[in-house]
């Protein structure tokens, strides 16, 4: 029994899968089905794009009301805290003025300009389901189905094509926002460029986002994916850096299974698969992807598979990377997969909504969920330090290019540079894990090497330290210019550990 827990808590924690399997899975399934039907119907009737202007006007009306009522509190979107893809619930949702933002639709696909215009609550699953059958896709498609465009712009998004195209913000061409004075503006590299560069990572503290224009690229049927087992920490760092710099690779990702064992995956888009090598990894009865990848460590040669595009995009969705193995330990068992696998995964939002205090406590003290973005030349050193501090495996390794744009995220030396996202999700395997002290140590290290911590994750930094990690110079100027002080808190006050339940 885990230390410090009562028998009831012990049962709630260890037998949570009973509840998850009996209730959460079916509810999640019907929730998704309902959304799917709704989106299909609305897009067919094309009523949604016509309603966009009215919905934006409603956002404006609410903000003007807030002003006329004396600007009593800060504002935030009314989306409930449990619905977001982040394991915490923000405290401010209870006290701020909540702005209803019912903007859930894909507005327009412009084949000539190769752009798609979407509302902020459009999810990644919704976007691939609409675009891919029409032969299009977006260059960076973050993995989990339920991630929304708004959250990916205001927070960040990364995927295995980011070494080529950058973060999610770098494939966005324009943002439409309602500002603190109730006016609606569109910004891009040409129009209000300063505002445009200040939006990413501002976490909803410069205005309410109402539409985003995103670049499109042609989709193909398959990703031809090569899996290569690489051994020895130095070899892994070298090979990973080499493939990340090679832009013939459309996709690059690695899973580290120990300091000295990793599978590096590189992929390209193709229209034809080779018979016998096609693997629809997204099918419900297929093994969890990270376990499929792990098997490649035992193969002598590089293995090649052709994976249907959408299956590739959402390869870590069914097992939520490897988070689900702690909640449903037998989730990858073939019998389970055949019987209940078609309903997987339970929705992250519902998992959060139904967390008891005991589970929250358990997560706080025994669980890490972090993505650290560090310059690629620190790869080997960073992996070693994370191992010494947490010893969590597998780890997610995803390269990305960081252009030298103004904003929160300035690359080291002010030149375009390759970084790597090191994702740590799971239970630390070290003696005496101290969540606060250990995280603070890592945060200091990441700041020192000119890296960044993702905003969805717990941060234990002080405000001063946070401002040290993220360049606030443009952000502060935009907050003054657009009179944000009374309207929205600073980013730090939304993401710090003390601002979240
Ligand atoms: C289990 C898990 C898996 C993850 N997997 C990935 C992954 O594969 N790839 C990846 O890139 N990231 C991943 N993330 C991180 C994720 O990108 C961020 O948490 C992201 O910001 C969440 O998006 P969301 O759609 O839930 O947004 P939310 O959390 O709802 O939004 C983030 C912030 O943006 C602001 N915001 C949202 N919409 C608006 C709007 N219309 N106007 C103004 N402000 C707005 C809100 O203030 C909110 O605080 C993962 C996180 C978790 C917990
Ligand atoms: C960045 O600058 C430091 C010195 O400040 C130098 O050692 C390093 O090589 C530079 N890195 C790049 C990628 O230019
Ligand atoms: C932050 O960015 C500004 C440009 O927007 C730059 O002048 C300044 O030197 C940067 N600050 C730090 C600490 O890098």
Coordinates of C-alpha atoms and ligand atoms in Angstrom, one line a residue:
X1 CA 0.0 0.0 0.0
X2 CA 1.3 3.5 -0.9
X3 CA 2.7 5.4 2.2
X4 CA 0.3 7.7 3.9
X5 CA -2.9 6.5 2.3
X6 CA -6.0 5.1 4.0
X7 CA -7.5 1.8 2.8
X8 CA -10.3 3.7 0.9
X9 CA -7.7 5.8 -0.8
X10 CA -5.7 2.8 -1.6
X11 CA -8.7 1.1 -3.3
X12 CA -9.6 4.3 -5.2
X13 CA -6.0 4.6 -6.5
X14 CA -5.3 0.9 -7.3
X15 CA -8.7 -0.1 -8.6
X16 CA -9.3 3.1 -10.5
X17 CA -9.4 1.0 -13.7
X18 CA -12.7 -0.5 -12.7
X19 CA -14.3 2.9 -12.7
X20 CA -12.4 3.9 -15.8
X21 CA -13.4 0.8 -17.8
X22 CA -17.0 0.6 -16.7
X23 CA -17.9 4.3 -16.8
X24 CA -15.3 6.5 -18.3
X25 CA -14.6 4.5 -21.5
X26 CA -18.3 4.3 -22.6
X27 CA -18.9 7.9 -21.8
X28 CA -15.8 9.0 -23.6
X29 CA -16.9 7.0 -26.6
X30 CA -20.3 8.6 -26.9
X31 CA -19.0 12.1 -26.2
X32 CA -16.7 11.7 -29.2
X33 CA -19.4 10.2 -31.3
X34 CA -21.7 13.1 -30.6
X35 CA -19.0 15.6 -31.5
X36 CA -18.2 13.7 -34.7
X37 CA -21.8 13.7 -35.9
X38 CA -22.2 17.3 -34.9
X39 CA -19.2 18.5 -36.9
X40 CA -20.0 16.4 -39.9
X41 CA -23.6 17.8 -40.0
X42 CA -22.5 21.4 -39.5
X43 CA -19.8 21.3 -42.1
X44 CA -22.3 19.7 -44.6
X45 CA -24.8 22.4 -43.9
X46 CA -22.1 25.1 -43.9
X47 CA -24.0 27.1 -41.4
X48 CA -21.1 27.5 -39.0
X49 CA -18.9 29.8 -41.1
X50 CA -21.9 32.1 -41.5
X51 CA -22.4 32.2 -37.8
X52 CA -18.8 33.1 -37.1
X53 CA -19.3 36.9 -37.2
X54 CA -22.2 36.7 -34.8
X55 CA -20.2 34.6 -32.4
X56 CA -17.4 37.1 -32.4
X57 CA -19.8 39.9 -31.8
X58 CA -21.1 38.0 -28.8
X59 CA -17.5 37.8 -27.4
X60 CA -17.2 41.6 -28.0
X61 CA -20.5 42.3 -26.2
X62 CA -19.4 40.3 -23.1
X63 CA -16.1 42.2 -23.0
X64 CA -17.8 45.6 -23.3
X65 CA -20.2 44.5 -20.5
X66 CA -17.2 43.8 -18.3
X67 CA -15.9 47.3 -19.0
X68 CA -19.2 49.0 -18.3
X69 CA -19.6 47.0 -15.1
X70 CA -16.3 48.6 -13.8
X71 CA -13.6 46.0 -14.8
X72 CA -14.0 44.3 -11.5
X73 CA -11.9 41.2 -12.1
X74 CA -9.7 39.7 -14.8
X75 CA -11.2 37.8 -17.7
X76 CA -10.7 34.3 -19.0
X77 CA -12.5 31.9 -21.4
X78 CA -15.4 30.1 -19.9
X79 CA -14.1 26.7 -21.0
X80 CA -14.2 24.6 -17.8
X81 CA -10.7 23.9 -16.4
X82 CA -11.3 20.1 -16.4
X83 CA -11.8 20.1 -20.2
X84 CA -8.2 21.2 -21.1
X85 CA -5.4 18.9 -21.9
X86 CA -3.3 19.6 -18.8
X87 CA -3.4 17.6 -15.7
X88 CA -4.1 20.6 -13.5
X89 CA -7.2 22.7 -13.0
X90 CA -6.7 26.4 -12.9
X91 CA -7.9 28.2 -9.8
X92 CA -8.8 31.4 -11.5
X93 CA -11.8 30.0 -13.4
X94 CA -13.8 30.4 -10.2
X95 CA -13.0 34.1 -9.7
X96 CA -12.5 35.7 -13.1
X97 CA -15.2 37.0 -15.4
X98 CA -15.8 34.1 -17.8
X99 CA -16.2 34.9 -21.5
X100 CA -18.3 32.4 -23.4
X101 CA -16.3 31.4 -26.5
X102 CA -18.4 28.9 -28.5
X103 CA -16.1 28.8 -31.4
X104 CA -15.8 25.2 -32.5
X105 CA -15.8 25.0 -36.3
X106 CA -13.6 24.8 -39.3
X107 CA -14.5 27.9 -41.3
X108 CA -12.9 27.7 -44.7
X109 CA -10.5 25.6 -46.6
X110 CA -8.8 27.7 -49.4
X111 CA -7.1 25.4 -51.8
X112 CA -5.7 28.2 -53.9
X113 CA -4.0 30.0 -51.1
X114 CA -3.3 26.6 -49.3
X115 CA -4.7 27.8 -46.0
X116 CA -7.4 26.7 -43.6
X117 CA -9.2 29.1 -41.3
X118 CA -10.5 27.7 -38.1
X119 CA -12.1 28.7 -34.8
X120 CA -10.0 28.2 -31.7
X121 CA -11.8 25.2 -30.2
X122 CA -11.3 23.1 -33.3
X123 CA -9.4 20.0 -32.1
X124 CA -6.6 18.1 -33.9
X125 CA -8.7 15.0 -34.3
X126 CA -11.5 17.1 -36.0
X127 CA -8.9 18.8 -38.2
X128 CA -7.3 15.6 -39.6
X129 CA -10.7 14.0 -40.0
X130 CA -11.8 16.9 -42.2
X131 CA -8.6 17.7 -44.1
X132 CA -7.0 14.3 -44.8
X133 CA -9.8 12.8 -46.9
X134 CA -9.6 16.0 -49.0
X135 CA -5.9 15.4 -49.6
X136 CA -4.7 18.2 -47.3
X137 CA -3.0 18.4 -43.9
X138 CA -1.2 21.0 -41.7
X139 CA 2.6 20.8 -41.5
X140 CA 2.7 20.4 -37.7
X141 CA -0.1 18.3 -36.3
X142 CA 0.2 17.8 -32.5
X143 CA -0.5 14.2 -31.5
X144 CA -3.4 14.1 -29.0
X145 CA -6.8 14.2 -30.7
X146 CA -8.3 16.6 -28.1
X147 CA -5.7 19.4 -28.3
X148 CA -7.3 22.6 -29.6
X149 CA -6.0 25.2 -32.0
X150 CA -6.5 27.9 -29.3
X151 CA -4.5 26.0 -26.7
X152 CA -1.7 25.2 -29.2
X153 CA -1.4 28.9 -30.3
X154 CA -1.6 30.3 -26.8
X155 CA 0.4 27.6 -25.1
X156 CA 2.4 25.7 -27.7
X157 CA 2.4 22.6 -29.9
X158 CA 5.1 20.4 -31.2
X159 CA 5.2 17.3 -33.4
X160 CA 7.7 15.1 -35.2
X161 CA 7.7 17.5 -38.2
X162 CA 8.8 20.4 -36.1
X163 CA 12.5 20.0 -37.0
X164 CA 11.4 21.2 -40.4
X165 CA 8.4 23.5 -39.8
X166 CA 8.9 24.8 -36.2
X167 CA 6.4 24.9 -33.4
X168 CA 2.6 25.1 -34.0
X169 CA 2.8 28.9 -33.9
X170 CA 5.2 28.9 -36.8
X171 CA 2.6 27.4 -39.2
X172 CA 0.0 30.0 -38.3
X173 CA -0.4 32.9 -40.7
X174 CA -2.8 35.1 -38.9
X175 CA -4.7 35.5 -35.7
X176 CA -8.1 37.2 -35.2
X177 CA -8.5 38.5 -31.6
X178 CA -10.9 40.5 -29.5
X179 CA -8.9 42.9 -27.4
X180 CA -9.5 44.3 -23.9
X181 CA -11.3 47.3 -25.4
X182 CA -13.8 45.0 -27.2
X183 CA -12.3 45.7 -30.7
X184 CA -11.6 42.9 -33.1
X185 CA -8.2 42.8 -34.9
X186 CA -6.5 40.6 -37.3
X187 CA -2.7 40.3 -37.0
X188 CA -0.1 38.7 -39.2
X189 CA 3.5 39.3 -40.3
X190 CA 2.2 42.2 -42.3
X191 CA -0.6 43.6 -40.2
X192 CA 0.2 44.5 -36.6
X193 CA 3.3 42.3 -36.6
X194 CA 4.3 43.1 -33.1
X195 CA 1.0 41.8 -31.7
X196 CA 1.3 38.7 -34.0
X197 CA 4.7 37.7 -32.6
X198 CA 3.5 38.4 -29.0
X199 CA 0.5 36.0 -29.1
X200 CA 2.2 32.6 -28.9
X201 CA 2.9 31.5 -25.3
X202 CA 0.8 34.5 -24.0
X203 CA -1.7 32.0 -22.6
X204 CA -4.8 34.2 -23.3
X205 CA -3.4 37.3 -21.6
X206 CA -3.4 39.7 -24.6
X207 CA -6.9 39.0 -25.9
X208 CA -9.5 36.4 -26.8
X209 CA -8.6 34.5 -29.9
X210 CA -11.5 34.0 -32.3
X211 CA -9.9 32.6 -35.5
X212 CA -6.6 31.3 -36.8
X213 CA -5.4 30.9 -40.4
X214 CA -3.0 27.9 -40.8
X215 CA -0.8 26.9 -43.7
X216 CA -1.8 23.7 -45.6
X217 CA 0.4 21.2 -47.3
X218 CA -0.7 18.2 -49.5
X219 CA -1.3 15.0 -47.6
X220 CA -0.3 11.6 -48.8
X221 CA -1.7 8.2 -47.9
X222 CA 1.1 6.8 -45.8
X223 CA 4.1 7.7 -43.7
X224 CA 7.0 5.4 -44.6
X225 CA 8.6 5.0 -41.2
X226 CA 12.0 3.7 -40.4
X227 CA 12.7 2.4 -36.9
X228 CA 16.3 2.1 -35.9
X229 CA 17.6 0.9 -32.5
X230 CA 20.6 3.0 -31.4
X231 CA 22.8 2.1 -28.4
X232 CA 25.1 4.2 -26.2
X233 CA 24.2 7.7 -25.1
X234 CA 26.8 9.4 -27.3
X235 CA 25.7 7.5 -30.4
X236 CA 22.1 8.3 -29.6
X237 CA 22.8 12.1 -29.4
X238 CA 24.9 12.1 -32.6
X239 CA 22.4 10.0 -34.7
X240 CA 19.4 12.0 -33.4
X241 CA 21.1 15.3 -34.2
X242 CA 22.1 14.0 -37.6
X243 CA 18.6 12.9 -38.7
X244 CA 17.1 16.1 -37.2
X245 CA 19.2 18.2 -39.5
X246 CA 18.4 16.2 -42.6
X247 CA 15.3 17.9 -44.1
X248 CA 14.6 15.0 -46.4
X249 CA 13.1 13.5 -43.3
X250 CA 9.5 14.8 -43.0
X251 CA 9.2 13.3 -39.5
X252 CA 11.8 12.7 -36.8
X253 CA 11.1 11.3 -33.3
X254 CA 12.8 9.0 -30.8
X255 CA 11.8 7.1 -27.8
X256 CA 14.5 6.6 -25.2
X257 CA 14.1 3.4 -23.2
X258 CA 17.2 3.9 -21.0
X259 CA 20.2 6.2 -21.1
X260 CA 21.8 3.8 -23.6
X261 CA 18.9 2.5 -25.6
X262 CA 16.7 4.4 -28.0
X263 CA 14.7 3.8 -31.1
X264 CA 15.0 6.7 -33.6
X265 CA 12.2 7.0 -36.1
X266 CA 12.4 8.9 -39.4
X267 CA 9.6 9.2 -41.9
X268 CA 8.6 10.5 -45.2
X269 CA 5.1 11.0 -46.9
X270 CA 4.4 8.5 -49.7
X271 CA 1.3 7.5 -51.7
X272 CA 2.0 3.8 -52.1
X273 CA 2.8 1.2 -49.5
X274 CA 4.7 -2.1 -50.0
X275 CA 2.5 -5.2 -49.7
X276 CA 3.1 -6.8 -46.3
X277 CA 4.7 -3.8 -44.7
X278 CA 1.5 -1.7 -44.2
X279 CA 0.7 -1.4 -40.5
X280 CA -2.5 0.4 -39.4
X281 CA -1.2 1.0 -35.9
X282 CA -4.3 3.1 -35.0
X283 CA -6.7 0.1 -35.1
X284 CA -8.1 -0.6 -31.7
X285 CA -6.8 -4.2 -31.5
X286 CA -3.2 -3.1 -32.3
X287 CA -0.6 -3.0 -29.5
X288 CA 0.2 0.4 -27.9
X289 CA 2.6 2.3 -30.1
X290 CA 5.4 2.8 -27.5
X291 CA 5.5 -1.0 -26.9
X292 CA 5.6 -1.7 -30.6
X293 CA 8.5 0.7 -30.9
X294 CA 10.3 -0.9 -27.9
X295 CA 10.4 -4.2 -29.8
X296 CA 12.6 -2.6 -32.4
X297 CA 15.4 -2.6 -29.9
X298 CA 15.7 -6.3 -30.5
X299 CA 15.9 -6.2 -34.3
X300 CA 19.4 -6.2 -35.9
X301 CA 18.4 -4.1 -38.8
X302 CA 16.4 -0.9 -39.5
X303 CA 12.7 -1.9 -39.8
X304 CA 10.5 -0.1 -42.3
X305 CA 6.7 0.2 -42.2
X306 CA 4.0 2.1 -44.1
X307 CA 1.6 3.7 -41.6
X308 CA -1.7 5.3 -42.8
X309 CA -1.2 9.0 -42.3
X310 CA -3.9 9.6 -39.7
X311 CA -2.8 6.5 -37.7
X312 CA 0.7 8.0 -37.7
X313 CA -0.5 11.4 -36.5
X314 CA -2.4 10.0 -33.6
X315 CA 0.0 7.2 -32.8
X316 CA 0.4 8.0 -29.1
X317 CA -3.3 8.9 -28.6
X318 CA -4.6 5.5 -27.6
X319 CA -2.2 5.0 -24.8
X320 CA -1.7 8.8 -24.1
X321 CA 2.0 8.3 -24.7
X322 CA 2.5 5.8 -21.8
X323 CA 0.4 7.5 -19.2
X324 CA -2.4 4.9 -19.5
X325 CA -0.3 2.0 -18.4
X326 CA -0.4 3.4 -14.8
X327 CA -4.2 3.7 -14.9
X328 CA -5.2 0.6 -16.8
X329 CA -2.2 -1.7 -16.2
X330 CA -3.5 -4.5 -18.5
X331 CA -4.6 -2.1 -21.2
X332 CA -2.2 -3.6 -23.7
X333 CA -3.3 -7.2 -23.1
X334 CA -4.7 -8.6 -26.3
X335 CA -7.9 -9.8 -24.7
X336 CA -8.6 -6.4 -23.3
X337 CA -7.8 -4.7 -26.6
X338 CA -10.2 -6.9 -28.5
X339 CA -13.0 -6.5 -25.9
X340 CA -12.7 -2.9 -24.9
X341 CA -9.9 -1.5 -27.0
X342 CA -12.3 0.1 -29.5
X343 CA -13.4 2.6 -26.8
X344 CA -9.8 3.6 -25.9
X345 CA -8.6 6.0 -24.7
X346 CA -10.7 7.5 -21.9
X347 CA -10.9 11.3 -22.4
X348 CA -8.2 13.1 -20.5
X349 CA -10.8 15.7 -19.5
X350 CA -13.0 13.1 -17.9
X351 CA -10.1 11.4 -16.2
X352 CA -9.4 14.8 -14.6
X353 CA -12.9 15.6 -13.8
X354 CA -13.2 12.3 -11.8
X355 CA -9.9 12.5 -9.9
X356 CA -10.3 12.2 -6.2
X357 CA -8.1 14.2 -3.8
X358 CA -6.1 11.0 -3.1
X359 CA -5.3 10.6 -6.7
X360 CA -4.3 14.3 -7.0
X361 CA -2.0 13.8 -3.9
X362 CA -0.6 10.7 -5.5
X363 CA 0.1 12.5 -8.7
X364 CA 1.7 15.5 -7.0
X365 CA 4.1 13.4 -5.1
X366 CA 4.8 10.5 -7.4
X367 CA 4.3 11.7 -10.9
X368 CA 6.1 13.9 -13.4
X369 CA 4.5 15.4 -16.5
X370 CA 7.0 17.8 -18.1
X371 CA 8.3 18.8 -21.5
X372 CA 11.6 20.6 -21.4
X373 CA 12.8 22.3 -24.6
X374 CA 16.6 22.5 -24.7
X375 CA 19.2 23.4 -27.4
X376 CA 20.1 20.2 -29.3
X377 CA 23.8 20.5 -28.4
X378 CA 22.9 19.9 -24.8
X379 CA 21.0 16.6 -25.7
X380 CA 23.4 14.1 -24.0
X381 CA 23.9 16.2 -20.9
X382 CA 20.2 17.0 -20.5
X383 CA 19.2 13.4 -20.8
X384 CA 21.8 12.4 -18.2
X385 CA 20.7 15.1 -15.8
X386 CA 17.0 14.2 -16.2
X387 CA 17.9 10.5 -15.6
X388 CA 19.8 11.3 -12.4
X389 CA 16.9 13.4 -11.1
X390 CA 13.9 11.4 -12.2
X391 CA 15.0 8.2 -13.9
X392 CA 11.7 8.0 -15.9
X393 CA 11.6 5.8 -19.0
X394 CA 10.5 5.8 -21.7
X395 CA 11.3 9.4 -22.6
X396 CA 9.9 11.3 -25.6
X397 CA 12.5 13.0 -27.8
X398 CA 11.2 15.4 -30.5
X399 CA 13.5 17.9 -32.3
X400 CA 12.3 21.3 -33.5
X401 CA 13.7 24.4 -35.2
X402 CA 13.3 27.7 -33.4
X403 CA 13.5 30.7 -35.7
X404 CA 14.8 34.0 -34.5
X405 CA 11.4 35.7 -34.2
X406 CA 10.6 38.3 -31.6
X407 CA 8.5 37.1 -28.7
X408 CA 8.7 35.0 -25.5
X409 CA 10.9 32.3 -27.1
X410 CA 14.2 33.7 -28.2
X411 CA 16.7 31.2 -29.5
X412 CA 20.1 31.1 -27.9
X413 CA 22.6 33.5 -29.6
X414 CA 19.7 35.1 -31.5
X415 CA 20.1 32.8 -34.4
X416 CA 17.7 30.1 -35.8
X417 CA 18.5 27.0 -33.9
X418 CA 17.7 23.3 -33.5
X419 CA 16.2 22.4 -30.1
X420 CA 14.9 19.1 -28.7
X421 CA 11.8 18.6 -26.6
X422 CA 12.5 16.0 -23.9
X423 CA 9.2 14.7 -22.5
X424 CA 9.1 13.1 -19.1
X425 CA 5.8 11.4 -18.3
X426 CA 5.5 8.9 -15.5
X427 CA 6.6 7.8 -12.1
X428 CA 10.1 8.8 -11.0
X429 CA 12.3 5.9 -10.2
X430 CA 14.8 7.4 -7.8
X431 CA 15.1 7.2 -4.0
X432 CA 13.7 10.3 -2.2
X433 CA 12.0 12.0 -5.1
X434 CA 11.2 15.6 -3.9
X435 CA 8.8 17.1 -6.4
X436 CA 9.5 20.7 -5.6
X437 CA 13.2 20.6 -5.0
X438 CA 13.9 18.4 -7.9
X439 CA 11.8 20.4 -10.3
X440 CA 13.4 23.6 -9.2
X441 CA 16.8 22.1 -9.9
X442 CA 15.8 21.1 -13.4
X443 CA 14.2 24.5 -14.1
X444 CA 17.4 26.2 -13.1
X445 CA 19.3 23.9 -15.4
X446 CA 17.0 24.5 -18.3
X447 CA 17.2 28.2 -17.9
X448 CA 21.0 28.0 -17.7
X449 CA 21.2 26.2 -21.1
X450 CA 18.7 28.7 -22.6
X451 CA 15.9 26.2 -22.7
X452 CA 12.2 26.5 -21.9
X453 CA 9.5 24.7 -19.9
X454 CA 6.1 24.1 -21.5
X455 CA 3.3 26.1 -19.9
X456 CA 0.9 23.3 -19.3
X457 CA 3.3 21.7 -16.9
X458 CA 3.8 22.4 -13.2
X459 CA 6.3 25.2 -12.8
X460 CA 7.8 26.0 -9.4
X461 CA 9.8 29.0 -10.6
X462 CA 9.3 32.4 -9.0
X463 CA 8.0 35.2 -11.2
X464 CA 11.5 36.6 -11.5
X465 CA 12.9 33.2 -12.6
X466 CA 10.0 32.8 -15.1
X467 CA 10.8 36.2 -16.6
X468 CA 14.4 35.1 -16.9
X469 CA 13.4 32.0 -18.9
X470 CA 11.0 33.7 -21.2
X471 CA 11.8 37.1 -22.8
X472 CA 9.0 39.4 -21.7
X473 CA 10.2 42.5 -23.5
X474 CA 7.8 42.5 -26.4
X475 CA 5.0 41.0 -24.3
X476 CA 5.2 43.8 -21.7
X477 CA 5.1 46.4 -24.4
X478 CA 2.0 44.8 -26.0
X479 CA 0.3 44.5 -22.6
X480 CA 0.8 48.3 -22.2
X481 CA -0.2 49.2 -25.7
X482 CA -3.4 47.1 -25.6
X483 CA -4.3 48.0 -22.0
X484 CA -4.3 44.4 -20.7
X485 CA -3.4 45.0 -17.1
X486 CA -7.0 45.3 -15.8
X487 CA -8.3 42.7 -18.3
X488 CA -5.9 39.8 -18.0
X489 CA -3.4 38.5 -15.5
X490 CA 0.2 37.9 -16.5
X491 CA 1.1 34.5 -17.9
X492 CA 3.0 33.6 -14.8
X493 CA -0.1 34.2 -12.6
X494 CA -2.0 31.7 -14.7
X495 CA 0.6 28.9 -14.9
X496 CA 2.6 28.9 -11.7
X497 CA 2.1 25.9 -9.4
X498 CA 0.2 28.1 -6.9
X499 CA -2.3 29.2 -9.5
X500 CA -3.4 25.6 -10.2
X501 CA -5.3 23.0 -8.2
Ligands
LIG1 C1 -1.4 14.3 -21.4 C2 -0.9 15.4 -22.3 C3 -0.4 15.2 -23.5 C4 0.0 16.2 -24.3 N1 0.5 15.9 -25.6 C5 1.0 16.9 -26.4 C6 1.4 16.6 -27.7 O1 1.4 15.5 -28.2 N2 1.9 17.6 -28.4 C7 1.9 18.9 -28.0 O2 2.3 19.8 -28.7 N3 1.5 19.2 -26.7 C8 1.0 18.2 -25.9 N4 0.6 18.5 -24.6 C9 0.7 19.9 -24.2 C10 -0.4 20.8 -24.8 O3 0.1 21.3 -26.0 C11 -0.7 22.0 -24.1 O4 -1.2 21.6 -22.8 C12 -1.7 22.9 -24.8 O5 -1.6 24.2 -24.4 C13 -3.1 22.4 -24.4 O6 -4.0 22.7 -25.3 P1 -5.6 22.7 -24.9 O7 -6.2 22.6 -26.2 O8 -6.0 21.8 -23.9 O9 -5.6 24.2 -24.4 P2 -6.1 24.8 -23.0 O10 -5.3 24.2 -21.9 O11 -7.5 24.9 -23.0 O12 -5.5 26.3 -23.3 C14 -4.3 26.7 -22.9 C15 -4.4 28.2 -22.6 O13 -4.7 28.9 -23.8 C16 -5.6 29.9 -23.6 N5 -6.6 29.9 -24.6 C17 -7.2 28.8 -25.2 N6 -8.1 29.2 -26.1 C18 -8.1 30.5 -26.1 C19 -8.9 31.5 -26.8 N7 -9.8 31.2 -27.7 N8 -8.6 32.8 -26.5 C20 -7.7 33.2 -25.5 N9 -7.0 32.3 -24.9 C21 -7.2 31.0 -25.1 C22 -6.3 29.7 -22.3 O14 -6.0 30.8 -21.5 C23 -5.6 28.5 -21.7 O15 -5.1 28.8 -20.4 C24 0.1 17.5 -23.8 C25 -0.3 17.8 -22.5 C26 -0.8 16.7 -21.7 C27 -1.2 17.0 -20.3
LIG2 C1 26.5 30.6 -29.0 O1 27.4 31.5 -28.3 C2 28.3 30.8 -27.4 C3 29.1 31.9 -26.7 O2 28.3 32.8 -26.1 C4 29.2 29.9 -28.2 O3 30.0 29.2 -27.4 C5 28.3 28.9 -29.0 O4 29.1 28.1 -29.9 C6 27.3 29.6 -29.8 N1 26.3 28.7 -30.4 C7 25.9 28.7 -31.6 C8 25.0 27.6 -32.0 O5 26.3 29.6 -32.4
LIG3 C1 14.7 40.2 -25.1 O1 14.3 40.6 -26.4 C2 14.7 41.9 -26.8 C3 14.2 42.1 -28.2 O2 12.8 42.0 -28.2 C4 16.2 42.1 -26.7 O3 16.5 43.4 -27.0 C5 16.7 41.7 -25.3 O4 18.1 41.8 -25.3 C6 16.2 40.4 -24.9 N1 16.6 40.1 -23.5 C7 17.3 39.1 -23.1 C8 17.6 39.1 -21.7 O5 17.8 38.3 -23.9

